[in-house]
Amino acid sequence: MNLIDELRWRGMIQDMMPGTEEQLLKEMTTAYIGFDPTADSLHIGSLVPILLLVHLQKAGHKPIALVGGATGMVGDPSGKSEERNLLSEEVLQQNVAGVKKQLEQFLDFNTTRPNAAEIANNFDWFKNFSFLNFIRDVGKHITVNYMMAKDSVKKRLEGETGMSFTEFTYQLVQGYDFYYLYKHKNCKLQMGGSDQWGNIVTGTELIRRKAGGEAFAFTCPLITKADGSKFGKSEKGNVWLDSSRTSPYEFYQFWLNTSDEDAARYIKIFTFLSPEEVNEILVQHKGNEYQRKLQKKLAEEITAFVHGRDALAKAIQATDLLFSKETLQIIATLSHDELDATLTGVPAVEISREKITAESPDIVTFLAETAVFASKGEARKMVQGNGISLNKQKVSDVSAKIDLSSFIHNKYLFVQKGKTNYYLIKAV
RNA sequence: GGGCAGAUGGCCGAGCGGUUAAAGGCGACAGACUGUAAAUCUGUUCUCUCACGAGUACGUAGGUUCGAACCCUACUCUGCCCA
């Protein structure tokens, strides 16, 4: 299978410019994707573009990951119904550094290879590009009529929030990136999410008009969930690639909870499994959905890709322990150190032993103090609503007292909020 | 610079002098059912309080009134139109 065939099979191609496939078959092609430095870590929404670059490199082409130090200063209006707030320069620089570091994990930068990956920051070519020069050199080639026809612009003109000149300019800035990379890196292909199509096409247009060159593009569909809710959110918010923000355990859990319908699509998109392997899993899954082999495989593959095999092993250990029917019995057989090691990544809170002995607080106070809940009121509602378990035992009595005897090994207390959210409380 | 419209809880959106902590929807969380799914049904969803209750809140600051999200004034911000 060639690259495009494979990506098509995986469901990763939405739109493609004519000639793209031929270009990729003809020669080693340099291609790029831009990443927005809106935070100092990428989240799983960026996983698809990352994977596109990885697939591209595996197919023998040369990937460039572009960090938008400059475009991040402007703000992409695509898919946004409102004007964005500008990030300060310091924040932006931190973010660029963080994002860069993460991207480096996923691609092969070994310069002995002809298709070694590269990282670029568009701030490098924009920082000394004056406004006047920009509007003369770049702006002159694209008509306002053309720019206004873009969906991202049209929507905002029709909407009621309007659009600043800054964001209106965005497509030109990004378009120039493509032109610049075309000129200086012989980069002929840009990829991205389907929301980027308009911006990308402005780039190819600029290359055509300004350089008389031909450049190509394809986009992948935005990841959706079958129930229509937003992909990439857990009850704690974004799912990040940075393990200090979202632990491998939480990351693994996120994927494990994918619905059947979604998982069947995701396994093609987010893993490198071959069609045969995927088919086999789908066949095994059918009729045995309760075993959730599909979700497990999905979670394993992605967690290993992002966090490595060791982290995956720990995530599975913790999962097996917490969601087992014999959690308590197993724990009884483990030493403190073994427990600590097994439960890496499970949200943990420490509380002083003296405090518990001295106060033996009621469960509501206790849960509020250990930060499982923000307030007593919230904790109370949840206990009354039958949503809290201590050491796997439902507790619905608001006045229940907590003392050291509640702790396993005199040290560990498992608080469960709902069915799936565990907090480990350690008495120290 | 001038005219017009608007600013309500995480979001959308009703309310237009007392019965409004503010309809409805979305989102979020929980319960039931299940497979740690999905769909469905139920409950919760400003803060504090065991609770009775209390405190804040409808862009900001004043004012009118027994009483204001609702009326008046000024200001701020947003959009539209004109110059």
Short mmCIF file of C-alpha atoms (C1' of nucleotides) in Angstrom, two decimals:
data_model
loop_
_atom_site.label_atom_id
_atom_site.label_comp_id
_atom_site.label_asym_id
_atom_site.label_seq_id
_atom_site.Cartn_x
_atom_site.Cartn_y
_atom_site.Cartn_z
CA MET A 1 0.00 0.00 0.00
CA ASN A 2 1.33 3.41 -0.78
CA LEU A 3 1.06 6.22 1.69
CA ILE A 4 -2.16 7.69 0.36
CA ASP A 5 -3.81 4.29 0.04
CA GLU A 6 -2.90 3.52 3.58
CA LEU A 7 -4.13 6.84 4.93
CA ARG A 8 -7.30 6.42 2.97
CA TRP A 9 -7.84 3.02 4.47
CA ARG A 10 -7.26 4.45 7.90
CA GLY A 11 -9.88 7.10 7.29
CA MET A 12 -7.36 9.88 7.57
CA ILE A 13 -8.01 11.71 4.35
CA GLN A 14 -10.72 14.25 3.94
CA ASP A 15 -9.75 16.51 1.05
CA MET A 16 -6.86 16.26 -1.33
CA MET A 17 -5.56 18.50 -4.07
CA PRO A 18 -5.29 16.91 -7.48
CA GLY A 19 -1.80 15.64 -8.19
CA THR A 20 -0.88 15.03 -4.57
CA GLU A 21 -0.77 11.28 -4.89
CA GLU A 22 1.33 11.47 -8.06
CA GLN A 23 3.76 13.84 -6.37
CA LEU A 24 4.24 11.46 -3.48
CA LEU A 25 4.85 8.55 -5.82
CA LYS A 26 7.24 10.52 -7.98
CA GLU A 27 9.89 11.49 -5.45
CA MET A 28 10.80 11.96 -1.83
CA THR A 29 8.60 14.86 -0.88
CA THR A 30 9.01 17.30 1.94
CA ALA A 31 5.79 18.01 3.76
CA TYR A 32 4.80 20.05 6.77
CA ILE A 33 2.13 20.48 9.37
CA GLY A 34 1.77 23.44 11.67
CA PHE A 35 1.16 23.17 15.42
CA ASP A 36 -0.35 25.99 17.42
CA PRO A 37 1.50 26.88 20.60
CA THR A 38 -1.66 27.60 22.55
CA ALA A 39 -0.34 25.71 25.58
CA ASP A 40 3.03 24.37 26.67
CA SER A 41 1.92 20.84 25.93
CA LEU A 42 0.09 19.31 23.02
CA HIS A 43 -3.07 17.39 23.73
CA ILE A 44 -4.53 14.40 22.00
CA GLY A 45 -6.13 16.57 19.36
CA SER A 46 -2.65 17.01 17.95
CA LEU A 47 -2.08 13.31 17.82
CA VAL A 48 -3.59 12.92 14.38
CA PRO A 49 -1.33 15.49 12.69
CA ILE A 50 1.63 13.96 14.50
CA LEU A 51 0.67 10.56 13.18
CA LEU A 52 0.35 11.96 9.68
CA LEU A 53 3.94 13.12 9.90
CA VAL A 54 5.05 9.77 11.24
CA HIS A 55 3.29 7.89 8.45
CA LEU A 56 4.81 10.25 5.96
CA GLN A 57 8.29 9.65 7.27
CA LYS A 58 7.77 5.90 7.36
CA ALA A 59 6.82 6.10 3.71
CA GLY A 60 10.19 7.66 3.00
CA HIS A 61 9.22 11.30 2.80
CA LYS A 62 10.59 14.15 4.81
CA PRO A 63 8.45 15.69 7.56
CA ILE A 64 8.70 19.20 8.91
CA ALA A 65 6.89 20.00 12.12
CA LEU A 66 6.25 23.71 12.21
CA VAL A 67 5.68 25.38 15.52
CA GLY A 68 3.67 28.53 15.10
CA GLY A 69 5.64 31.05 17.10
CA ALA A 70 4.45 33.73 14.69
CA THR A 71 1.00 32.46 13.74
CA GLY A 72 0.34 31.90 17.43
CA MET A 73 0.71 35.64 17.89
CA VAL A 74 -2.09 36.28 15.44
CA GLY A 75 -4.66 33.59 16.20
CA ASP A 76 -6.29 31.29 13.69
CA PRO A 77 -9.95 32.17 13.16
CA SER A 78 -10.70 28.74 11.63
CA GLY A 79 -13.48 27.05 13.50
CA LYS A 80 -13.67 29.88 16.01
CA SER A 81 -16.85 31.86 16.26
CA GLU A 82 -15.21 34.57 18.29
CA GLU A 83 -12.11 36.66 18.28
CA ARG A 84 -9.36 35.07 20.32
CA ASN A 85 -7.35 36.63 23.06
CA LEU A 86 -3.77 37.25 22.24
CA LEU A 87 -1.13 35.37 24.17
CA SER A 88 1.72 37.32 25.63
CA GLU A 89 5.13 36.89 24.11
CA GLU A 90 6.65 35.17 27.15
CA VAL A 91 3.84 32.66 27.42
CA LEU A 92 4.11 32.02 23.73
CA GLN A 93 7.80 31.35 23.92
CA GLN A 94 7.37 28.91 26.76
CA ASN A 95 4.68 27.17 24.79
CA VAL A 96 6.81 26.98 21.68
CA ALA A 97 9.60 25.39 23.69
CA GLY A 98 7.24 22.87 25.29
CA VAL A 99 5.56 21.90 22.06
CA LYS A 100 8.87 21.59 20.26
CA LYS A 101 10.18 19.22 22.87
CA GLN A 102 7.16 16.98 22.54
CA LEU A 103 7.23 16.86 18.79
CA GLU A 104 10.82 15.72 18.96
CA GLN A 105 9.73 12.51 20.67
CA PHE A 106 7.72 11.28 17.78
CA LEU A 107 9.83 11.77 14.70
CA ASP A 108 13.22 10.56 13.59
CA PHE A 109 15.73 13.39 13.46
CA ASN A 110 18.73 11.27 12.61
CA THR A 111 20.46 13.47 10.07
CA THR A 112 22.19 10.59 8.37
CA ARG A 113 18.85 9.79 6.83
CA PRO A 114 17.89 11.77 3.77
CA ASN A 115 14.40 12.16 5.12
CA ALA A 116 15.35 13.23 8.62
CA ALA A 117 12.60 15.19 10.30
CA GLU A 118 13.02 18.87 10.98
CA ILE A 119 11.41 21.32 13.32
CA ALA A 120 10.79 24.86 12.21
CA ASN A 121 9.44 27.91 13.95
CA ASN A 122 7.80 30.47 11.73
CA PHE A 123 8.77 33.20 14.15
CA ASP A 124 12.25 32.86 12.64
CA TRP A 125 11.18 34.20 9.29
CA PHE A 126 8.54 36.57 10.52
CA LYS A 127 10.39 38.38 13.27
CA ASN A 128 12.29 40.61 10.85
CA PHE A 129 9.62 40.81 8.20
CA SER A 130 8.22 44.32 8.41
CA PHE A 131 4.56 45.04 7.99
CA LEU A 132 5.15 47.18 4.94
CA ASN A 133 7.29 44.58 3.29
CA PHE A 134 4.72 41.94 4.05
CA ILE A 135 1.81 43.76 2.50
CA ARG A 136 3.89 44.66 -0.55
CA ASP A 137 5.50 41.25 -1.08
CA VAL A 138 2.74 38.95 0.01
CA GLY A 139 -0.51 40.86 0.30
CA LYS A 140 -0.29 42.10 -3.25
CA HIS A 141 -0.69 38.58 -4.62
CA ILE A 142 -3.94 37.70 -2.97
CA THR A 143 -7.17 39.62 -3.38
CA VAL A 144 -9.42 40.48 -0.51
CA ASN A 145 -12.24 38.93 -2.49
CA TYR A 146 -10.37 35.64 -2.43
CA MET A 147 -9.73 35.86 1.28
CA MET A 148 -13.30 36.77 2.09
CA ALA A 149 -14.61 33.72 0.31
CA LYS A 150 -12.98 31.48 2.92
CA ASP A 151 -15.36 29.73 5.28
CA SER A 152 -13.50 30.87 8.36
CA VAL A 153 -13.94 34.48 7.24
CA LYS A 154 -17.42 34.17 5.83
CA LYS A 155 -18.78 32.69 9.00
CA ARG A 156 -17.47 35.53 11.04
CA LEU A 157 -18.74 38.16 8.68
CA GLU A 158 -22.18 36.63 8.84
CA GLY A 159 -22.04 36.12 12.58
CA GLU A 160 -22.43 38.84 15.10
CA THR A 161 -18.99 39.03 16.63
CA GLY A 162 -17.16 40.32 13.60
CA MET A 163 -13.49 39.75 12.98
CA SER A 164 -10.43 41.85 13.53
CA PHE A 165 -8.03 42.68 10.74
CA THR A 166 -5.46 40.65 12.67
CA GLU A 167 -7.36 37.42 12.38
CA PHE A 168 -8.43 38.21 8.86
CA THR A 169 -4.74 38.33 7.97
CA TYR A 170 -4.09 34.93 9.47
CA GLN A 171 -4.53 32.94 6.29
CA LEU A 172 -1.97 35.11 4.56
CA VAL A 173 0.53 34.60 7.34
CA GLN A 174 0.07 30.87 7.28
CA GLY A 175 0.04 30.93 3.51
CA TYR A 176 3.38 32.62 3.55
CA ASP A 177 4.76 29.87 5.77
CA PHE A 178 4.03 27.38 3.05
CA TYR A 179 5.58 29.66 0.47
CA TYR A 180 8.67 30.13 2.63
CA LEU A 181 9.11 26.42 3.18
CA TYR A 182 8.54 25.80 -0.50
CA LYS A 183 11.26 28.28 -1.38
CA HIS A 184 13.80 27.35 1.26
CA LYS A 185 13.12 23.70 2.00
CA ASN A 186 11.58 22.57 -1.23
CA CYS A 187 8.49 21.71 0.77
CA LYS A 188 5.70 20.86 -1.62
CA LEU A 189 3.01 19.45 0.59
CA GLN A 190 1.05 20.70 3.52
CA MET A 191 -1.21 18.54 5.63
CA GLY A 192 -3.50 19.35 8.51
CA GLY A 193 -6.96 19.02 9.93
CA SER A 194 -9.82 19.68 7.57
CA ASP A 195 -10.43 23.02 9.28
CA GLN A 196 -7.09 24.08 7.83
CA TRP A 197 -8.09 23.57 4.22
CA GLY A 198 -8.75 27.24 3.57
CA ASN A 199 -5.46 28.36 5.04
CA ILE A 200 -3.57 25.68 3.19
CA VAL A 201 -5.07 26.56 -0.15
CA THR A 202 -4.10 30.19 0.33
CA GLY A 203 -0.56 28.85 0.66
CA THR A 204 -0.63 26.85 -2.55
CA GLU A 205 -2.18 29.83 -4.28
CA LEU A 206 0.59 32.08 -3.05
CA ILE A 207 3.18 29.61 -4.26
CA ARG A 208 1.53 29.52 -7.65
CA ARG A 209 1.22 33.26 -8.06
CA LYS A 210 4.40 34.41 -6.41
CA ALA A 211 6.77 31.63 -7.38
CA GLY A 212 4.98 30.06 -10.29
CA GLY A 213 5.34 26.76 -8.46
CA GLU A 214 3.01 23.90 -7.78
CA ALA A 215 2.32 22.70 -4.27
CA PHE A 216 -0.03 20.11 -2.86
CA ALA A 217 -2.17 19.46 0.13
CA PHE A 218 -4.43 17.06 1.85
CA THR A 219 -6.34 17.20 5.09
CA CYS A 220 -7.64 14.66 7.53
CA PRO A 221 -11.09 14.68 9.03
CA LEU A 222 -11.49 16.17 12.46
CA ILE A 223 -11.93 13.49 15.05
CA THR A 224 -15.49 13.20 16.23
CA LYS A 225 -17.37 11.06 18.66
CA ALA A 226 -20.41 9.07 17.66
CA ASP A 227 -22.52 10.76 20.31
CA GLY A 228 -21.60 14.18 18.98
CA SER A 229 -19.74 15.39 22.05
CA LYS A 230 -16.30 16.87 21.80
CA PHE A 231 -13.40 14.51 21.35
CA GLY A 232 -10.46 14.73 23.68
CA LYS A 233 -12.04 15.75 26.94
CA SER A 234 -12.11 13.76 30.12
CA GLU A 235 -13.87 14.76 33.32
CA LYS A 236 -10.70 16.62 34.19
CA GLY A 237 -10.59 18.57 30.98
CA ASN A 238 -8.13 18.18 28.16
CA VAL A 239 -6.18 14.99 27.77
CA TRP A 240 -2.58 16.09 27.39
CA LEU A 241 0.42 14.35 25.96
CA ASP A 242 2.59 15.61 28.79
CA SER A 243 2.68 12.96 31.50
CA SER A 244 2.87 15.52 34.26
CA ARG A 245 -0.45 16.94 33.13
CA THR A 246 -2.21 13.70 32.26
CA SER A 247 -0.58 10.67 33.77
CA PRO A 248 -0.11 7.57 31.64
CA TYR A 249 -2.71 5.85 33.81
CA GLU A 250 -5.26 8.57 33.11
CA PHE A 251 -4.25 8.60 29.49
CA TYR A 252 -4.76 4.86 29.21
CA GLN A 253 -8.09 5.10 30.98
CA PHE A 254 -9.25 7.75 28.58
CA TRP A 255 -8.83 5.44 25.60
CA LEU A 256 -10.14 2.43 27.44
CA ASN A 257 -13.46 4.22 27.85
CA THR A 258 -14.01 4.72 24.16
CA SER A 259 -17.34 3.53 22.85
CA ASP A 260 -17.46 0.54 20.52
CA GLU A 261 -18.44 2.62 17.59
CA ASP A 262 -15.68 5.15 18.08
CA ALA A 263 -13.05 2.56 18.92
CA ALA A 264 -13.54 0.82 15.60
CA ARG A 265 -12.66 4.03 13.82
CA TYR A 266 -9.96 5.12 16.23
CA ILE A 267 -8.00 1.90 16.03
CA LYS A 268 -7.23 2.63 12.42
CA ILE A 269 -6.42 6.25 12.95
CA PHE A 270 -4.45 6.16 16.17
CA THR A 271 -2.47 2.95 15.85
CA PHE A 272 -0.03 1.55 13.31
CA LEU A 273 -1.72 -1.84 13.21
CA SER A 274 -2.02 -3.39 9.77
CA PRO A 275 -5.38 -4.00 8.10
CA GLU A 276 -5.04 -7.68 8.93
CA GLU A 277 -4.40 -7.00 12.60
CA VAL A 278 -7.21 -4.51 12.79
CA ASN A 279 -9.60 -6.91 11.13
CA GLU A 280 -8.69 -9.66 13.47
CA ILE A 281 -9.37 -7.50 16.49
CA LEU A 282 -12.66 -6.33 15.09
CA VAL A 283 -13.70 -9.91 14.47
CA GLN A 284 -12.72 -10.93 17.99
CA HIS A 285 -14.56 -7.96 19.39
CA LYS A 286 -17.78 -8.70 17.63
CA GLY A 287 -20.08 -10.66 19.88
CA ASN A 288 -17.66 -10.33 22.78
CA GLU A 289 -17.92 -6.63 23.29
CA TYR A 290 -18.03 -7.00 27.03
CA GLN A 291 -14.41 -8.10 27.02
CA ARG A 292 -13.48 -4.81 25.44
CA LYS A 293 -10.53 -6.23 23.60
CA LEU A 294 -10.84 -3.50 21.03
CA GLN A 295 -10.65 -0.71 23.57
CA LYS A 296 -7.79 -2.40 25.37
CA LYS A 297 -5.77 -2.77 22.22
CA LEU A 298 -6.47 0.80 21.26
CA ALA A 299 -5.46 2.11 24.67
CA GLU A 300 -2.34 -0.04 24.74
CA GLU A 301 -1.07 1.00 21.36
CA ILE A 302 -1.56 4.70 21.87
CA THR A 303 -0.26 4.78 25.40
CA ALA A 304 2.85 2.92 24.30
CA PHE A 305 3.33 5.30 21.40
CA VAL A 306 3.02 8.41 23.54
CA HIS A 307 4.45 7.31 26.88
CA GLY A 308 6.45 4.17 26.13
CA ARG A 309 6.10 0.51 27.05
CA ASP A 310 7.14 0.89 30.69
CA ALA A 311 4.57 3.54 31.41
CA LEU A 312 1.96 1.45 29.65
CA ALA A 313 2.80 -1.57 31.79
CA LYS A 314 2.27 0.49 34.93
CA ALA A 315 -0.97 1.93 33.66
CA ILE A 316 -2.25 -1.57 33.02
CA GLN A 317 -1.11 -2.76 36.43
CA ALA A 318 -2.92 0.06 38.15
CA THR A 319 -6.01 -0.55 36.06
CA ASP A 320 -6.01 -4.26 36.75
CA LEU A 321 -5.67 -3.65 40.43
CA LEU A 322 -8.29 -0.96 40.77
CA PHE A 323 -10.93 -2.48 38.55
CA SER A 324 -10.50 -6.04 39.71
CA LYS A 325 -13.20 -7.79 41.69
CA GLU A 326 -10.62 -8.65 44.32
CA THR A 327 -8.97 -5.30 44.68
CA LEU A 328 -8.90 -5.45 48.44
CA GLN A 329 -7.58 -8.98 48.63
CA ILE A 330 -4.81 -8.21 46.18
CA ILE A 331 -3.82 -5.11 48.03
CA ALA A 332 -3.51 -7.10 51.21
CA THR A 333 -0.79 -9.15 49.60
CA LEU A 334 1.25 -6.19 48.40
CA SER A 335 3.86 -4.28 50.34
CA HIS A 336 3.78 -0.51 50.59
CA ASP A 337 6.46 -0.15 47.96
CA GLU A 338 4.73 -2.52 45.59
CA LEU A 339 1.51 -0.65 46.02
CA ASP A 340 3.13 2.70 45.42
CA ALA A 341 4.79 1.36 42.31
CA THR A 342 1.64 -0.23 41.00
CA LEU A 343 -0.49 2.81 41.46
CA THR A 344 1.77 5.30 39.72
CA GLY A 345 -0.30 7.85 37.96
CA VAL A 346 -3.47 7.33 39.94
CA PRO A 347 -4.39 10.72 41.37
CA ALA A 348 -3.08 10.70 44.92
CA VAL A 349 -3.42 13.00 47.88
CA GLU A 350 -1.48 12.90 51.12
CA ILE A 351 -2.95 13.70 54.46
CA SER A 352 -1.31 13.81 57.84
CA ARG A 353 -1.85 10.85 60.09
CA GLU A 354 -2.02 13.02 63.20
CA LYS A 355 -4.80 15.06 61.75
CA ILE A 356 -6.93 12.02 61.17
CA THR A 357 -6.24 10.59 64.60
CA ALA A 358 -6.91 13.89 66.29
CA GLU A 359 -10.02 14.91 64.40
CA SER A 360 -11.49 11.72 62.99
CA PRO A 361 -13.39 13.90 60.54
CA ASP A 362 -16.72 13.02 58.99
CA ILE A 363 -16.60 11.87 55.44
CA VAL A 364 -17.84 15.14 53.99
CA THR A 365 -15.20 17.25 55.67
CA PHE A 366 -12.60 14.68 54.81
CA LEU A 367 -13.41 14.62 51.11
CA ALA A 368 -13.43 18.38 50.91
CA GLU A 369 -10.10 18.63 52.70
CA THR A 370 -8.37 16.03 50.61
CA ALA A 371 -9.29 17.95 47.49
CA VAL A 372 -11.40 15.20 46.05
CA PHE A 373 -14.09 17.86 46.08
CA ALA A 374 -13.85 21.60 46.04
CA SER A 375 -16.33 22.12 48.83
CA LYS A 376 -18.23 20.37 51.53
CA GLY A 377 -21.51 21.05 49.79
CA GLU A 378 -20.33 19.28 46.69
CA ALA A 379 -18.96 16.37 48.69
CA ARG A 380 -22.21 16.05 50.59
CA LYS A 381 -24.31 16.00 47.46
CA MET A 382 -22.19 13.29 45.99
CA VAL A 383 -22.31 11.15 49.12
CA GLN A 384 -26.07 11.59 49.34
CA GLY A 385 -26.36 10.77 45.68
CA ASN A 386 -24.69 7.47 46.34
CA GLY A 387 -21.70 8.41 44.25
CA ILE A 388 -18.89 7.72 46.71
CA SER A 389 -17.15 4.52 47.67
CA LEU A 390 -14.40 4.11 50.22
CA ASN A 391 -12.27 1.06 49.64
CA LYS A 392 -14.89 -0.17 47.23
CA GLN A 393 -17.71 0.15 49.74
CA LYS A 394 -20.51 2.54 48.95
CA VAL A 395 -20.88 5.17 51.61
CA SER A 396 -24.11 7.09 51.66
CA ASP A 397 -24.12 8.13 55.29
CA VAL A 398 -23.09 11.75 55.42
CA SER A 399 -22.05 11.56 59.03
CA ALA A 400 -19.73 8.55 58.63
CA LYS A 401 -16.45 9.11 60.41
CA ILE A 402 -13.03 8.58 58.97
CA ASP A 403 -10.23 7.29 61.17
CA LEU A 404 -7.06 5.35 60.67
CA SER A 405 -8.87 2.04 60.80
CA SER A 406 -10.49 3.03 57.51
CA PHE A 407 -7.08 2.93 55.90
CA ILE A 408 -5.70 -0.22 54.37
CA HIS A 409 -2.29 -1.09 55.79
CA ASN A 410 -2.95 1.87 58.02
CA LYS A 411 -1.95 3.99 55.10
CA TYR A 412 -4.08 3.76 51.98
CA LEU A 413 -7.64 4.78 51.39
CA PHE A 414 -9.25 4.39 48.00
CA VAL A 415 -11.87 6.95 47.27
CA GLN A 416 -14.03 6.28 44.27
CA LYS A 417 -16.11 9.02 42.78
CA GLY A 418 -18.59 7.42 40.51
CA LYS A 419 -17.55 4.20 38.96
CA THR A 420 -14.38 5.10 37.23
CA ASN A 421 -12.64 7.87 39.11
CA TYR A 422 -10.19 6.73 41.73
CA TYR A 423 -8.30 8.83 44.19
CA LEU A 424 -5.68 7.35 46.40
CA ILE A 425 -5.41 8.96 49.81
CA LYS A 426 -2.23 8.30 51.71
CA ALA A 427 -1.85 8.87 55.40
CA VAL A 428 1.65 10.07 56.10
"C1'" G B 1 -17.20 62.27 15.41
"C1'" G B 2 -22.76 60.91 14.71
"C1'" G B 3 -26.84 57.23 14.81
"C1'" C B 4 -28.72 52.34 16.11
"C1'" A B 5 -28.59 47.65 18.69
"C1'" G B 6 -26.72 44.82 22.55
"C1'" A B 7 -24.07 43.09 27.44
"C1'" U B 8 -28.20 37.63 32.03
"C1'" G B 9 -25.39 31.69 35.50
"C1'" G B 10 -19.65 27.10 32.00
"C1'" C B 11 -22.20 28.19 27.06
"C1'" C B 12 -26.82 29.42 24.32
"C1'" G B 13 -31.13 31.89 25.70
"C1'" A B 14 -36.05 33.67 28.24
"C1'" G B 15 -37.41 37.37 31.66
"C1'" C B 16 -38.49 43.67 31.16
"C1'" G B 17 -40.82 46.81 38.79
"C1'" G B 18 -42.64 42.45 43.67
"C1'" U B 19 -44.86 35.15 43.07
"C1'" U B 20 -36.88 35.56 40.04
"C1'" A B 21 -31.29 32.18 42.59
"C1'" A B 22 -33.66 33.81 37.62
"C1'" A B 23 -37.88 29.43 32.37
"C1'" G B 24 -35.91 26.32 28.55
"C1'" G B 25 -31.86 24.07 26.00
"C1'" C B 26 -26.71 22.50 25.73
"C1'" G B 27 -22.66 21.00 28.46
"C1'" A B 28 -20.85 18.77 33.06
"C1'" C B 29 -21.28 15.33 37.31
"C1'" A B 30 -23.86 11.27 39.66
"C1'" G B 31 -27.62 7.08 39.96
"C1'" A B 32 -30.21 2.91 37.35
"C1'" C B 33 -29.22 -0.43 33.20
"C1'" U B 34 -24.52 -2.46 31.22
"C1'" G B 35 -19.08 -3.97 29.49
"C1'" U B 36 -14.94 1.05 33.80
"C1'" A B 37 -18.96 1.47 26.86
"C1'" A B 38 -22.94 3.65 23.69
"C1'" A B 39 -28.20 4.60 23.78
"C1'" U B 40 -32.12 5.40 27.33
"C1'" C B 41 -34.39 6.90 31.91
"C1'" U B 42 -33.69 9.65 36.78
"C1'" G B 43 -31.32 13.21 39.88
"C1'" U B 44 -27.84 17.32 40.72
"C1'" U B 45 -25.59 21.63 38.60
"C1'" C B 46 -23.89 30.21 42.21
"C1'" U B 47 -21.27 29.97 47.30
"C1'" C B 48 -21.57 28.52 52.48
"C1'" U B 49 -24.69 25.50 55.67
"C1'" C B 50 -26.68 18.71 58.63
"C1'" A B 51 -30.83 21.66 58.09
"C1'" C B 52 -34.13 25.91 59.01
"C1'" G B 53 -31.38 29.40 56.50
"C1'" A B 54 -27.75 33.00 54.98
"C1'" G B 55 -24.63 35.42 51.44
"C1'" U B 56 -23.47 36.93 46.73
"C1'" A B 57 -25.21 37.50 41.35
"C1'" C B 58 -28.09 39.61 35.68
"C1'" G B 59 -21.26 44.72 31.99
"C1'" U B 60 -19.32 49.03 35.84
"C1'" A B 61 -20.72 53.19 39.01
"C1'" G B 62 -24.50 56.03 40.77
"C1'" G B 63 -29.88 57.30 41.07
"C1'" U B 64 -35.54 56.68 41.31
"C1'" U B 65 -38.66 53.30 44.36
"C1'" C B 66 -41.22 50.35 50.26
"C1'" G B 67 -39.01 47.03 46.49
"C1'" A B 68 -34.86 46.93 40.42
"C1'" A B 69 -32.02 41.85 36.05
"C1'" C B 70 -36.24 44.85 34.68
"C1'" C B 71 -37.02 52.38 35.11
"C1'" C B 72 -33.28 56.84 34.89
"C1'" U B 73 -28.04 58.85 34.36
"C1'" A B 74 -22.96 58.34 33.33
"C1'" C B 75 -19.19 55.14 31.96
"C1'" U B 76 -16.91 50.58 29.73
"C1'" C B 77 -17.03 46.97 26.10
"C1'" U B 78 -19.15 44.55 21.53
"C1'" G B 79 -21.63 44.60 16.87
"C1'" C B 80 -24.05 47.28 12.82
"C1'" C B 81 -24.69 51.79 9.95
"C1'" C B 82 -23.22 56.90 8.51
"C1'" A B 83 -19.20 60.52 8.14
#
